C-alpha positions as CSV (number, residue, x, y, z in Angstrom):
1,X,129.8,27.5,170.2
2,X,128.6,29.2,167.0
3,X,126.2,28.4,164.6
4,X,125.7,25.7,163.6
5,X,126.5,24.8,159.6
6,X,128.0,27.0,157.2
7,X,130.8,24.5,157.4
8,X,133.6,24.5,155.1
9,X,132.9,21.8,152.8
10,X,136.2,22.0,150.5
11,X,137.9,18.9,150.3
12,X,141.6,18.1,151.1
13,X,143.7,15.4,151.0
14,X,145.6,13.8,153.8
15,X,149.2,15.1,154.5
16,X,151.8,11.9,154.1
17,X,154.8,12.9,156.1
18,X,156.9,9.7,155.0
19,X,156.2,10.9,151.2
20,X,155.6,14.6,151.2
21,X,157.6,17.8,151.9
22,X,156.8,19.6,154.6
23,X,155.5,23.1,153.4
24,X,156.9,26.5,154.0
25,X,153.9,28.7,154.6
26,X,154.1,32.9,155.4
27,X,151.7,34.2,158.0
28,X,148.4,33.9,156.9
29,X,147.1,36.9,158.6
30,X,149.7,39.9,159.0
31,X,151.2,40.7,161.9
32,X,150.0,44.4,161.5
33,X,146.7,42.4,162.4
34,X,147.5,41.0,166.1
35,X,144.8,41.3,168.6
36,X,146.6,42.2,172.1
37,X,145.1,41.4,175.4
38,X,142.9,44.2,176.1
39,X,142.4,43.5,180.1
40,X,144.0,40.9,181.7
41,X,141.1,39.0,182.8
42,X,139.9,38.9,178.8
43,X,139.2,35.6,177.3
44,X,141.2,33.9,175.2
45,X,138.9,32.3,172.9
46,X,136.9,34.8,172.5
47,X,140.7,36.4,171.5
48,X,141.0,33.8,169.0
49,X,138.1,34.1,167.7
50,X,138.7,37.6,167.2
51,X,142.2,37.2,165.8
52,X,140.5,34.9,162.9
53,X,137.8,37.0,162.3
54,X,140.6,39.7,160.6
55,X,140.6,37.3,158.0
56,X,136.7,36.7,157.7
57,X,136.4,33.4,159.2
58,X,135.1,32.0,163.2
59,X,135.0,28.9,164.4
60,X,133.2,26.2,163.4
61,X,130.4,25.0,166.4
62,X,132.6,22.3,168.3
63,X,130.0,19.3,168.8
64,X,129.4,19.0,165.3
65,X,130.6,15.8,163.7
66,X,133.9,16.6,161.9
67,X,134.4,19.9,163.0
68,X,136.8,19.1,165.9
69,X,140.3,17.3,166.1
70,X,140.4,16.2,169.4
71,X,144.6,15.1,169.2
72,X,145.5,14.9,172.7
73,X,144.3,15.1,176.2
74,X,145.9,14.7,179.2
75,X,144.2,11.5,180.5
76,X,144.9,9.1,177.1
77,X,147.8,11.2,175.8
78,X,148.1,12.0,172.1
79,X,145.9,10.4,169.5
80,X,148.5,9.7,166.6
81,X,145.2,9.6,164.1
82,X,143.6,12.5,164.6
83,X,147.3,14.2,165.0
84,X,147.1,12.9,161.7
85,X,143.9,14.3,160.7
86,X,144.3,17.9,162.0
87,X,147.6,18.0,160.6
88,X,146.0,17.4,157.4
89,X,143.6,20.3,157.8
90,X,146.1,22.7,159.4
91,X,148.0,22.6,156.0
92,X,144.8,22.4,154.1
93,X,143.7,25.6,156.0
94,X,146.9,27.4,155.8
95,X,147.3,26.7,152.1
96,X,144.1,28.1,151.4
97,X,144.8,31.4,153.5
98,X,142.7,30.1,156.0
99,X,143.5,31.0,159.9
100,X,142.7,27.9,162.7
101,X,142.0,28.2,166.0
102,X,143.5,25.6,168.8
103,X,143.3,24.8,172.3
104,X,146.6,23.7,173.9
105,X,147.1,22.2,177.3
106,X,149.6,24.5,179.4
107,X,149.1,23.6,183.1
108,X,148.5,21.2,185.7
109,X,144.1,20.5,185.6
110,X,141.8,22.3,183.6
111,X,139.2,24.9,183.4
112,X,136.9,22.6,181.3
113,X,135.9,19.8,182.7
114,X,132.8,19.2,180.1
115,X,134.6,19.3,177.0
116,X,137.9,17.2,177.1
117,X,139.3,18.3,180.2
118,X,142.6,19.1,179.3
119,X,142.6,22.4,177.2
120,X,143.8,25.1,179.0
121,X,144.4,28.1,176.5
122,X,143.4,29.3,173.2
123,X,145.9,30.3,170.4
124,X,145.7,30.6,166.3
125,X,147.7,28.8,164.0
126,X,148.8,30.8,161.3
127,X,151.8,29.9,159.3
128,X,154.4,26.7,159.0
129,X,157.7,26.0,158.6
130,X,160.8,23.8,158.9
131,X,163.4,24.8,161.1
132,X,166.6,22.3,163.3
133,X,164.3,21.4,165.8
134,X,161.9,19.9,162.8
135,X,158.5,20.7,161.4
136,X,156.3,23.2,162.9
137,X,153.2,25.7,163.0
138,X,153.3,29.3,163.8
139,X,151.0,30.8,165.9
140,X,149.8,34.3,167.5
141,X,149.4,34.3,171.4
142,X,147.0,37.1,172.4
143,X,147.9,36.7,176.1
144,X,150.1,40.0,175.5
145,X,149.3,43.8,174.3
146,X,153.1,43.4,172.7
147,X,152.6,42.5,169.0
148,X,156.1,41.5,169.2
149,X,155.8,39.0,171.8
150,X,152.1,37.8,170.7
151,X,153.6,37.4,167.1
152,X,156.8,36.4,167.4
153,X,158.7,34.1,164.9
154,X,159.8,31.8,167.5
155,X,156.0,31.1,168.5
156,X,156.2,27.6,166.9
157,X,154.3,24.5,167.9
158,X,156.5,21.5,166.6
159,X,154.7,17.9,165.2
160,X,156.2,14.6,166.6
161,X,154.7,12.6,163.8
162,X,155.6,9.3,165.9
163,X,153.9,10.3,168.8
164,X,151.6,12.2,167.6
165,X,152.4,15.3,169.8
166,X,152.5,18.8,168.9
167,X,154.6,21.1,171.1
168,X,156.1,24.3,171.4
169,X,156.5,27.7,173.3
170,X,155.2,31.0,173.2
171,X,157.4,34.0,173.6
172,X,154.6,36.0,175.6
173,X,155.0,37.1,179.5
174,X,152.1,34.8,180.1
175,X,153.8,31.5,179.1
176,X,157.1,32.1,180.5
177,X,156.7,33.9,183.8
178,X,154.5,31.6,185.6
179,X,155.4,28.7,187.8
180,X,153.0,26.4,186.8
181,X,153.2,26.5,183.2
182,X,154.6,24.1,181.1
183,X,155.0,24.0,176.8
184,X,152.1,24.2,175.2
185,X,150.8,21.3,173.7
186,X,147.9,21.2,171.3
187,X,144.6,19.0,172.7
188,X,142.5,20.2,169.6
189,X,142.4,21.9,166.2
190,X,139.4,23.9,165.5
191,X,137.8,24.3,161.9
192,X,137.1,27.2,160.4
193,X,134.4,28.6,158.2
194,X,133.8,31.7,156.8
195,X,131.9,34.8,158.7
């Protein structure tokens, strides 16, 4: 966790996918930016949180009301609300230049059992699109010291906005050459605020 306040306050309204086009929205930090895997027994938050930081923002402190999406875990499933609601602040974010942070669920248990137990990984969202297989977010994957693996175009998390679930692969050695792993799906989004 971080300190706490220094929230961002801005407001934003909530994303209607029945009645509003889904955006198109460029990497938000540049690829030239990627932070690799140093070691491989680094940390991927701390990754992350290093991967936002390139654009002068860290996480916000995760117990604070409102600062969390909690969208899915792997004992209730997807919460189609607050899919809803960090949806919303995804596109807000990314609008706005602003870089998120969230934890997906890539594996059988999970390494924290006192948060939701269910997130498994870290990775940043940073960009959006539309592409045959529907709406998604873009995101870097530090579990590599390959930019073109960590940043790769076809790192896209994909929204079910009926179930609520948000889904996708990631092109690095890490998600696709281990047993065990399965897609990455999104258990939380993680606001931002500025350094």
């Amino acid at each position: 966790n971080n300190t706490v306040g220094g929230y961002d306050n801005t407001p934003y309204s909530q994303f209607n996918i029945t009645t509003q086009t889904w955006p198109t929205i460029d990497n938000v930090i540049p690829k030239s930016d990627f932070v690799p895997l140093p070691d491989p027994h680094s940390n991927c938050l701390t990754l992350a949180k290093q991967q936002i930081a390139k654009k002068n923002y860290q996480i916000s402190n995760y117990g604070d009301p409102g600062q969390t999406f909690q969208i899915y875990t792997t004992a209730n499933g997807a919460d189609i609300d607050q899919a809803k609601n960090g949806v919303s602040y995804l596109i807000y974010a990314l609008q706005s230049g602003i870089p998120v942070i969230v934890g997906v669920d890539n594996r059988p248990g999970s390494p924290n059992p006192l948060t939701d137990n269910s997130t498994d990984y870290f990775v940043v969202i940073v960009g959006m699109g539309t592409d045959s297989k529907g709406n998604f977010f873009r995101f870097y994957d530090s579990a590599t010291n390959f930019p073109s693996k960590g940043t790769n175009d076809e790192n896209k998390l994909y929204y079910n906005s009926t179930t609520g679930i948000i889904t996708g692969k990631s092109q690095t050695g890490y998600a696709t050459s281990q047993p065990d792993m399965h897609d990455y799906i999104v258990t939380m989004v993680r606001k931002s605020k500025p350094l």
